[in-house]
Short mmCIF file of C-alpha atoms in Angstrom, two decimals:
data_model
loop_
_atom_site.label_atom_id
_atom_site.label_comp_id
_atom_site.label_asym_id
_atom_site.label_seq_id
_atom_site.Cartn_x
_atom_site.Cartn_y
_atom_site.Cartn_z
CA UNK Q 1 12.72 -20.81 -2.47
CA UNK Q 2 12.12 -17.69 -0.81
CA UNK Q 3 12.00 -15.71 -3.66
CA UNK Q 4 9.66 -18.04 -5.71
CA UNK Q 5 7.34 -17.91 -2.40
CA UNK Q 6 7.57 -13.80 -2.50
CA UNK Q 7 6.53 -14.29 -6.20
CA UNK Q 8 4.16 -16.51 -5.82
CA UNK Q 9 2.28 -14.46 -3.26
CA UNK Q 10 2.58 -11.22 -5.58
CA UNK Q 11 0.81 -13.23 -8.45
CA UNK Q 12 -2.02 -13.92 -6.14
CA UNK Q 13 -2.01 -10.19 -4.79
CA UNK Q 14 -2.50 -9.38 -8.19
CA UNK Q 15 -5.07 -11.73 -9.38
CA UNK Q 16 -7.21 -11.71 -6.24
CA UNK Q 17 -7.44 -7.61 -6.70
CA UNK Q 18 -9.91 -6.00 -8.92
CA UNK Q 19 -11.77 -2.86 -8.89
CA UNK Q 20 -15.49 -3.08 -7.24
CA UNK Q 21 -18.49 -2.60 -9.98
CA UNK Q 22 -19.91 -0.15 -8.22
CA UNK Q 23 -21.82 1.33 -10.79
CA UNK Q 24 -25.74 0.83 -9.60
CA UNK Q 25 -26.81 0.47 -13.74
CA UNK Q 26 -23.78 -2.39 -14.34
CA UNK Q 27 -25.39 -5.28 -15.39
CA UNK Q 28 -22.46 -7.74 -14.55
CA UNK Q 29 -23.37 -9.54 -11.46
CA UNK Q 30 -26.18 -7.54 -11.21
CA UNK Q 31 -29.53 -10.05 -12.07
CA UNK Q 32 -32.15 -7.26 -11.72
CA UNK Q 33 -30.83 -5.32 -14.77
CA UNK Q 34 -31.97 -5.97 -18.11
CA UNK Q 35 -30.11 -4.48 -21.04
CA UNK Q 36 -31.98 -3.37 -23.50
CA UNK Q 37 -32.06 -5.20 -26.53
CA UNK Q 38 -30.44 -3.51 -29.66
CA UNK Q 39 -33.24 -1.33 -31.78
CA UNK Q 40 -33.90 -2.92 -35.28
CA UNK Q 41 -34.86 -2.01 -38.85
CA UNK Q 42 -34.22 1.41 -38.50
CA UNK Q 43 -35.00 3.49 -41.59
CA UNK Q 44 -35.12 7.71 -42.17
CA UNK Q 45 -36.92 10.00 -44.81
CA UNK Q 46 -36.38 12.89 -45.49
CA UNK Q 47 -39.10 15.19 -45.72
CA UNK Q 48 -39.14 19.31 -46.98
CA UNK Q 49 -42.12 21.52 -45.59
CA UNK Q 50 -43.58 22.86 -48.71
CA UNK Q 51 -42.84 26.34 -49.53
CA UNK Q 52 -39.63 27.31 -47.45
CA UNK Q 53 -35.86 25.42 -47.75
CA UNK Q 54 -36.88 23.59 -43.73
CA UNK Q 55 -35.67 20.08 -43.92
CA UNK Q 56 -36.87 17.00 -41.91
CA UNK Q 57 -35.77 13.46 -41.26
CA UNK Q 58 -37.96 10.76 -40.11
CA UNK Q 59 -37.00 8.28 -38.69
CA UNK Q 60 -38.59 4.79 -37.95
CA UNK Q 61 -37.66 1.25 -36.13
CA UNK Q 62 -39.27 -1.57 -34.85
CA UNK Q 63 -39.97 -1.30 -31.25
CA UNK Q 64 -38.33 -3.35 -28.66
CA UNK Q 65 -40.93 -5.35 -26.18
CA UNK Q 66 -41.95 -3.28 -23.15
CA UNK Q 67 -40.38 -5.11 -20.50
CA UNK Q 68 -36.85 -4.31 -21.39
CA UNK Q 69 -37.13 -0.71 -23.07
CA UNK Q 70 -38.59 2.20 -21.80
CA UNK Q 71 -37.80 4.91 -24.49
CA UNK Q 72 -35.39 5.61 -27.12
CA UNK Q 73 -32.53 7.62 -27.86
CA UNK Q 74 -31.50 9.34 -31.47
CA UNK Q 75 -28.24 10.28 -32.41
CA UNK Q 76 -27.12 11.56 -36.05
CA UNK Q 77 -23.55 11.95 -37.26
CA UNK Q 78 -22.17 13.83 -40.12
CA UNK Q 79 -20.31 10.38 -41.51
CA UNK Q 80 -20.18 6.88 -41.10
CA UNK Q 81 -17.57 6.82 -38.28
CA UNK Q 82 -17.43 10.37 -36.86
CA UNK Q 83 -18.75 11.00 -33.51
CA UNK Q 84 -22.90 10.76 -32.91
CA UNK Q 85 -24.77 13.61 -31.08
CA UNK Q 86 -27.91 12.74 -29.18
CA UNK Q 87 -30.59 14.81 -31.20
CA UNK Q 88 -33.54 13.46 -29.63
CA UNK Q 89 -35.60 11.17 -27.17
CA UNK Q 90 -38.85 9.43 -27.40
CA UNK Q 91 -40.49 7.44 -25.26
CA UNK Q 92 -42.18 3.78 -26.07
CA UNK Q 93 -42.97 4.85 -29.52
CA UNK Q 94 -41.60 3.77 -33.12
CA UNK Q 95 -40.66 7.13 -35.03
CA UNK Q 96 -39.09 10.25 -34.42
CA UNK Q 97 -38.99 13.71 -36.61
CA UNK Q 98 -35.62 15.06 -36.69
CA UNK Q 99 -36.98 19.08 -37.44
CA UNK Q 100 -34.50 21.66 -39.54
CA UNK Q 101 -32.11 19.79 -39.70
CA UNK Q 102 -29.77 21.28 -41.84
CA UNK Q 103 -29.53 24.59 -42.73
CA UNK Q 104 -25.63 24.94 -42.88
CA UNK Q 105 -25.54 21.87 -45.05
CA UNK Q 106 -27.69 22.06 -48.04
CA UNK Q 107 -27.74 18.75 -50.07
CA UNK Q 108 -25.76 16.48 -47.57
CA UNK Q 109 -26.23 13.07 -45.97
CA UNK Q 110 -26.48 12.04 -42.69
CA UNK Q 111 -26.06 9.03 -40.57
CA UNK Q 112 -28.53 8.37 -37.60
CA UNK Q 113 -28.41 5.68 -34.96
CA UNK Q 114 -31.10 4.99 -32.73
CA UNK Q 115 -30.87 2.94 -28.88
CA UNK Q 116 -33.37 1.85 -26.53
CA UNK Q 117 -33.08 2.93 -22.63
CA UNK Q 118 -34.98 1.73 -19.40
CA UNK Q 119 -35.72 3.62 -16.90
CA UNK Q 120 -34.28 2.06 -13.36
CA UNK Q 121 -34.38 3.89 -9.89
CA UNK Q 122 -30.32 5.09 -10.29
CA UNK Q 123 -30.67 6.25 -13.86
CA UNK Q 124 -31.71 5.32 -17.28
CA UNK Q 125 -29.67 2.20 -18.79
CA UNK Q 126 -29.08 2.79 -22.62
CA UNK Q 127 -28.31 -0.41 -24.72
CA UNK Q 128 -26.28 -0.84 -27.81
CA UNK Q 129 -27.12 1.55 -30.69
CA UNK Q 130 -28.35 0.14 -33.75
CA UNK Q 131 -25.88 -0.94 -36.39
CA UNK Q 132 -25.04 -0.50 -39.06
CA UNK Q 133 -25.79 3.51 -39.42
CA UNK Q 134 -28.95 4.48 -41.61
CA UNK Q 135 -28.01 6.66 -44.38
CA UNK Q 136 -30.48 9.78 -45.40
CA UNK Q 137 -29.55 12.06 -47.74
CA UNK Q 138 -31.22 15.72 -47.33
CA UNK Q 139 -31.61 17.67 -50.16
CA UNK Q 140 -30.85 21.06 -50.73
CA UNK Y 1 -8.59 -7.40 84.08
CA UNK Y 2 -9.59 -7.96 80.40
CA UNK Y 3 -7.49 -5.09 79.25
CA UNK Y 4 -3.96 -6.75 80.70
CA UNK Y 5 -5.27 -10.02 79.16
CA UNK Y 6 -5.59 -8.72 75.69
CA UNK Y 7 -2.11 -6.41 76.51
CA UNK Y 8 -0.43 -9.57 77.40
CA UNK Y 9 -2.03 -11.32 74.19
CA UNK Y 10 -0.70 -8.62 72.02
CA UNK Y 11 2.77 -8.31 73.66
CA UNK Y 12 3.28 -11.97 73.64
CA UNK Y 13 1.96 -12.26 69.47
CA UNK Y 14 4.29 -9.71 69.14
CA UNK Y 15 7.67 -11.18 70.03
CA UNK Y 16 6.84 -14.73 69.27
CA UNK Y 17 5.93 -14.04 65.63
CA UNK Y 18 9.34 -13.91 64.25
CA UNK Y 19 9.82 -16.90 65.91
CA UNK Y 20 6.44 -18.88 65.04
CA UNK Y 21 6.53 -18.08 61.19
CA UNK Y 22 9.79 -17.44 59.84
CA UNK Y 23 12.00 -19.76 57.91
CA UNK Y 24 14.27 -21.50 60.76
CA UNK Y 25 17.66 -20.29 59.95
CA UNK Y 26 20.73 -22.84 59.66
CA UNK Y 27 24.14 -22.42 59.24
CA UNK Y 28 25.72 -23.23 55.80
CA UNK Y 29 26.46 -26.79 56.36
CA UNK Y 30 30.18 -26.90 54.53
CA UNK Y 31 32.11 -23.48 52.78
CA UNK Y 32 35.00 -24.86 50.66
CA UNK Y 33 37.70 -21.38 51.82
CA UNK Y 34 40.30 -23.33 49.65
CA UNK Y 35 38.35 -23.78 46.50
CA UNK Y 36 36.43 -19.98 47.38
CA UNK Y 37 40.36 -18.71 47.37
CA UNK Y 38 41.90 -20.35 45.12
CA UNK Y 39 43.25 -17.97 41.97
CA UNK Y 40 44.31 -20.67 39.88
CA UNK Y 41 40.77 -21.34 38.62
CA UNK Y 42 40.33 -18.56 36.29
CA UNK Y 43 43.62 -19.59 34.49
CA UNK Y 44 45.75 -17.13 36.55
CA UNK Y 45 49.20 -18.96 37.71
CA UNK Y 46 49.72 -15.94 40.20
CA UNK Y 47 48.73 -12.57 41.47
CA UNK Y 48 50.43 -11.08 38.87
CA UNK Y 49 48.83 -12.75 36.40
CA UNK Y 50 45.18 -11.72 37.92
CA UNK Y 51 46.10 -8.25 37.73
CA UNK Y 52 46.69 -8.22 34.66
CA UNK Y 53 43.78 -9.67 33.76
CA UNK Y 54 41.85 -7.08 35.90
CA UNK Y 55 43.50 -3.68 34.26
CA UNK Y 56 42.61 -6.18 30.70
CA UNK Y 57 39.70 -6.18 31.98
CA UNK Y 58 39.02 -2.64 33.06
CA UNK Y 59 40.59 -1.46 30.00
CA UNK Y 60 37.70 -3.45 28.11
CA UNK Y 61 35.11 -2.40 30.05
CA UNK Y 62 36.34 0.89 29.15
CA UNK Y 63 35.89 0.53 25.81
CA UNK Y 64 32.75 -0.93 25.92
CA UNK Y 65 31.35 2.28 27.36
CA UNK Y 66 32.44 3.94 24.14
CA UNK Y 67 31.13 1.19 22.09
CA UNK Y 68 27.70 1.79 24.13
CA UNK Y 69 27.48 5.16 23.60
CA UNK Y 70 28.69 5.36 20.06
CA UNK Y 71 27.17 2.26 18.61
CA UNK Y 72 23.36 1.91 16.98
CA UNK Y 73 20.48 0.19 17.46
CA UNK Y 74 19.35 -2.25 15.47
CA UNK Y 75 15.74 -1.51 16.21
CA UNK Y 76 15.75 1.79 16.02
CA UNK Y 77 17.88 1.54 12.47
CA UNK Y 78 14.39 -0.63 11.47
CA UNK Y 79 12.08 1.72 12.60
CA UNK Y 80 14.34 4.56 11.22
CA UNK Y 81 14.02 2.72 7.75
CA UNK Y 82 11.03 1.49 7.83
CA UNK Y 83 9.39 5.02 8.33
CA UNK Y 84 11.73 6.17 5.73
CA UNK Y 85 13.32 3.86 3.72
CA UNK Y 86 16.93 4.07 3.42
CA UNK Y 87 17.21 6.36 6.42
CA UNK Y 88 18.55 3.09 8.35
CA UNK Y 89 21.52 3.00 5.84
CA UNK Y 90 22.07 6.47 5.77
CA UNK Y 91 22.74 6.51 9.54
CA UNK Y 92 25.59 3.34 9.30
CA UNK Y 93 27.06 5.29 6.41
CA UNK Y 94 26.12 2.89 4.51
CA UNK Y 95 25.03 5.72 1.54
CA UNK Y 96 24.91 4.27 -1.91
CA UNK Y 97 22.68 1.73 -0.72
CA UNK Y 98 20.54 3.99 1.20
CA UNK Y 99 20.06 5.93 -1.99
CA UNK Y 100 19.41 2.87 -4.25
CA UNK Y 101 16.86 1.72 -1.50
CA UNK Y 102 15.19 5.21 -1.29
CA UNK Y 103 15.20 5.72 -5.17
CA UNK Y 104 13.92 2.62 -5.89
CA UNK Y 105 11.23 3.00 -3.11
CA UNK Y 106 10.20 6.14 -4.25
CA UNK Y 107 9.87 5.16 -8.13
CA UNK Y 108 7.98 2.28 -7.50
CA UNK Y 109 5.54 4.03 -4.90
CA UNK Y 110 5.69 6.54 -7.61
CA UNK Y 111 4.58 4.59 -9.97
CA UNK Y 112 2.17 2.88 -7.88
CA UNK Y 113 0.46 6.04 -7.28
CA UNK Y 114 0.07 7.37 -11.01
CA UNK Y 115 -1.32 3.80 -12.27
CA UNK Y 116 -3.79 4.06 -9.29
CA UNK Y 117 -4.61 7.28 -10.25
CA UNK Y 118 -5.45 6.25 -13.85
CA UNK Y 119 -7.73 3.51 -12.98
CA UNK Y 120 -9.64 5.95 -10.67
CA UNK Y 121 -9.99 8.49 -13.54
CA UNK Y 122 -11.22 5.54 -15.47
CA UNK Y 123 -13.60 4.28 -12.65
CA UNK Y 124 -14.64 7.84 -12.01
CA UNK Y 125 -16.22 7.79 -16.14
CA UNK Y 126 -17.39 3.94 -15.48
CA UNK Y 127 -19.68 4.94 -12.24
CA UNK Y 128 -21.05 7.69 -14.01
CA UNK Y 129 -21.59 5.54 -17.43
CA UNK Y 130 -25.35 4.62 -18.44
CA UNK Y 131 -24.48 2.96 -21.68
CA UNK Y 132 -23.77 -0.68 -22.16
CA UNK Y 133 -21.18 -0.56 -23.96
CA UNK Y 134 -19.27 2.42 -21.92
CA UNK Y 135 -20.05 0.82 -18.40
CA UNK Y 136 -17.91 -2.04 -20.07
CA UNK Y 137 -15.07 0.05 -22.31
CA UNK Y 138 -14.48 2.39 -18.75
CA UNK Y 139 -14.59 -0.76 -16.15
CA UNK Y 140 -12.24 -2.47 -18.47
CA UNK Y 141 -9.76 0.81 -19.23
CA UNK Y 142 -9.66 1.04 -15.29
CA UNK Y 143 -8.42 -2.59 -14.49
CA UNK Y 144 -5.70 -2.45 -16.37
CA UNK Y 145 -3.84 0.59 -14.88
CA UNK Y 146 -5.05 -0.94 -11.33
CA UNK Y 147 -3.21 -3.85 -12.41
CA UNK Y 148 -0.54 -2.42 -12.62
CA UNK Y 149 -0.59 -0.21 -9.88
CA UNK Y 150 -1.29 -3.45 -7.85
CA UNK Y 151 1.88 -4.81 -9.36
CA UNK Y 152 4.58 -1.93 -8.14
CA UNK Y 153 3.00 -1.62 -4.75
CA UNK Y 154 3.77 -5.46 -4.77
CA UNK Y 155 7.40 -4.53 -6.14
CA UNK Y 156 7.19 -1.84 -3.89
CA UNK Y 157 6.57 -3.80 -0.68
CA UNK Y 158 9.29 -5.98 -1.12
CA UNK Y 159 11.72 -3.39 -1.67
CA UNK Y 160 10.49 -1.74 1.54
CA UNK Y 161 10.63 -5.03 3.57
CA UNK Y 162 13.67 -5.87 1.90
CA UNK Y 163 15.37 -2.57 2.62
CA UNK Y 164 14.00 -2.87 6.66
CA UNK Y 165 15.64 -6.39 6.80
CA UNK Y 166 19.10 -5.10 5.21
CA UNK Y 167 19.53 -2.80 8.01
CA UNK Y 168 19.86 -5.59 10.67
CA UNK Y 169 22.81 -6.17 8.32
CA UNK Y 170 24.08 -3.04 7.94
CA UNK Y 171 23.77 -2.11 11.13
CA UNK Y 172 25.75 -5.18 12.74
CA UNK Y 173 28.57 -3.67 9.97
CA UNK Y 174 28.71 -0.65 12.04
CA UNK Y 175 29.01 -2.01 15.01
CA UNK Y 176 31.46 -4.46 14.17
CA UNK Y 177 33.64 -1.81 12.11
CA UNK Y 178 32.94 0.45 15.27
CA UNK Y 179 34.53 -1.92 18.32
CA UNK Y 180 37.61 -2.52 15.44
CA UNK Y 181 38.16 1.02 15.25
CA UNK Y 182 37.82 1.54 19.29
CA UNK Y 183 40.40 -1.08 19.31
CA UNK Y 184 42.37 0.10 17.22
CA UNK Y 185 42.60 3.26 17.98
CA UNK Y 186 42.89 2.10 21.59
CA UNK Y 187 46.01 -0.20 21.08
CA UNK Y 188 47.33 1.98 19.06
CA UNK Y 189 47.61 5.49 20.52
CA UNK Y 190 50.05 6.36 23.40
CA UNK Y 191 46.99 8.75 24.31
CA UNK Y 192 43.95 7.20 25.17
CA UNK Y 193 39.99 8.49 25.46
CA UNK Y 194 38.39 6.63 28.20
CA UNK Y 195 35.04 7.60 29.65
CA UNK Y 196 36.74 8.41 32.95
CA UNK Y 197 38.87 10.86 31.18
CA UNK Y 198 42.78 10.65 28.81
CA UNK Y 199 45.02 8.60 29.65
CA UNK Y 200 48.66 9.33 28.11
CA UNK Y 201 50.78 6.19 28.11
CA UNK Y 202 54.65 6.58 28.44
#
């Protein structure tokens, strides 16, 4: 009796405790945050400045409506699942020129992601990238 | 002439107050001297009989006064293990279980303590996340260890109340084992320790 009464209470000890969501950008419980909505149709070119071996990617999308997106990040990775590196942020605009990009890899591919942000008085709230990955290939 | 009136006022308030407002006093109406004297009462058939019962007696308050001074408290036993556990136990000899109450105490505290450190390194990356899907991944990698964490400070609680409750026990041991031991030592030795000093019996 005792014991299921000692077990009982440590059950509902552990249910009733959770960590607070204190983060200020957490959009759980939190009405006043809007995530941004995931950036679509993303497509890259690459593009060669005639005359040298420079290399440049540009990339497009179809921009997200102003009310929940105030810029956009880029990321590129060197394959499909490796890790991303932000390589550049726009504001409310559609494209982005990736400059140079590759002068330690001559005739490779790359893999760019693009996400939306908006700005909020703690901090910028980024969204969910775009998926699936948009291929380029660079040429040498 | 006013002066000797008030004098006279004052001496005369004076000595009639004990008389004016205390408690009359009366004589006990009927004191049973036979009943008041009579030995038989206490079980004693004669005056040898109630001497023996006082040395008994003497001898027992005797070793009562050893039993004071060398037994424990129960409280203080509580307090003892409830600041530490197992120190309780450790004081009534009672040492295995004081070390399986401290060990256990100590992993589960333990344990407590690294799980709640996990979910604060995980809450730590979740308050400074700006991404969706990372405000999500780090709040949900920190609940878990906080779970748990939650969990052995439960397990941990109980051990601690349980090991503050089983020094009432363990304590009434002592004592108990402690007045058999004065006793027996007592009964059995020709020389005896009494607070007032040895007595050798011949």
């Amino acid at each position: 009796m005792i014991r299921g009464l000692l077990l009982s209470l440590l059950c509902l000890l552990v249910l009733s405790c959770s960590l607070r969501r204190s983060n200020p950008l957490d959009p759980v419980g939190n009405d006043e945050i809007i995530i941004p909505l995931p950036v679509t149709n993303v497509s890259a070119t690459a593009q060669s400045v005639s005359g040298t071996n420079i290399r440049n990617v540009k990339i497009n999308w179809s921009p997200n409506s102003s009310n929940d997106t105030d810029g956009y990040y880029i990321y590129r990775g060197l394959a499909y699942n490796s890790s991303y590196a932000r390589v550049g942020e726009v504001g409310r605009v559609d494209e982005f020129i990736h400059l140079n990009v590759q002068p330690n890899r001559p005739g490779e591919g790359y893999y760019y992601k693009v996400s939306a942000y908006k700005i909020y008085k703690d901090g910028r709230l980024e969204g969910r990238a775009s998926f699936p990955p948009t291929w380029v290939f660079v040429p040498g | 002439m006013k002066i000797y009136l008030i004098a006279l006022l004052l001496f005369a308030a004076l000595f009639l107050q004990p008389i004016l407002f205390s408690a009359p006093l009366r004589a006990q109406s009927s004191f049973d001297l036979v009943q008041f004297s009579d030995s038989t009462k206490y079980g004693w058939r004669d005056l040898s009989d109630r001497l023996d019962f006082r040395a008994d007696f003497t001898e027992r308050q005797n070793l009562l006064q050893i039993y004071n001074i060398e037994s424990q408290s129960v409280h203080e036993n509580m307090l003892k293990s409830a600041i530490f556990p197992g120190w309780g136990q450790f004081s009534t000899g009672h040492f295995t279980k004081g070390q399986i109450l401290l060990g256990s105490n100590l992993v589960l505290f333990g344990t407590s303590l690294y799980f709640y450190d996990r979910a604060l390194g995980y809450h730590r990356s979740y308050e400074k996340a700006t991404q969706v899907d990372e405000i999500e991944k780090f709040y949900k990698k920190a609940q878990e260890p906080f779970q748990y964490s939650v969990i052995f400070l439960g397990f941990a609680t109980l051990f601690w109340a349980y090991n503050v409750y089983d020094v009432i026990g363990s304590t009434q041991e002592y004592n108990i084992a402690l007045w058999d031991r004065i006793m027996r030592e007592n009964y059995r030795r020709p020389i005896r320790l009494t607070p007032q000093g040895v007595e050798i019996e011949f």
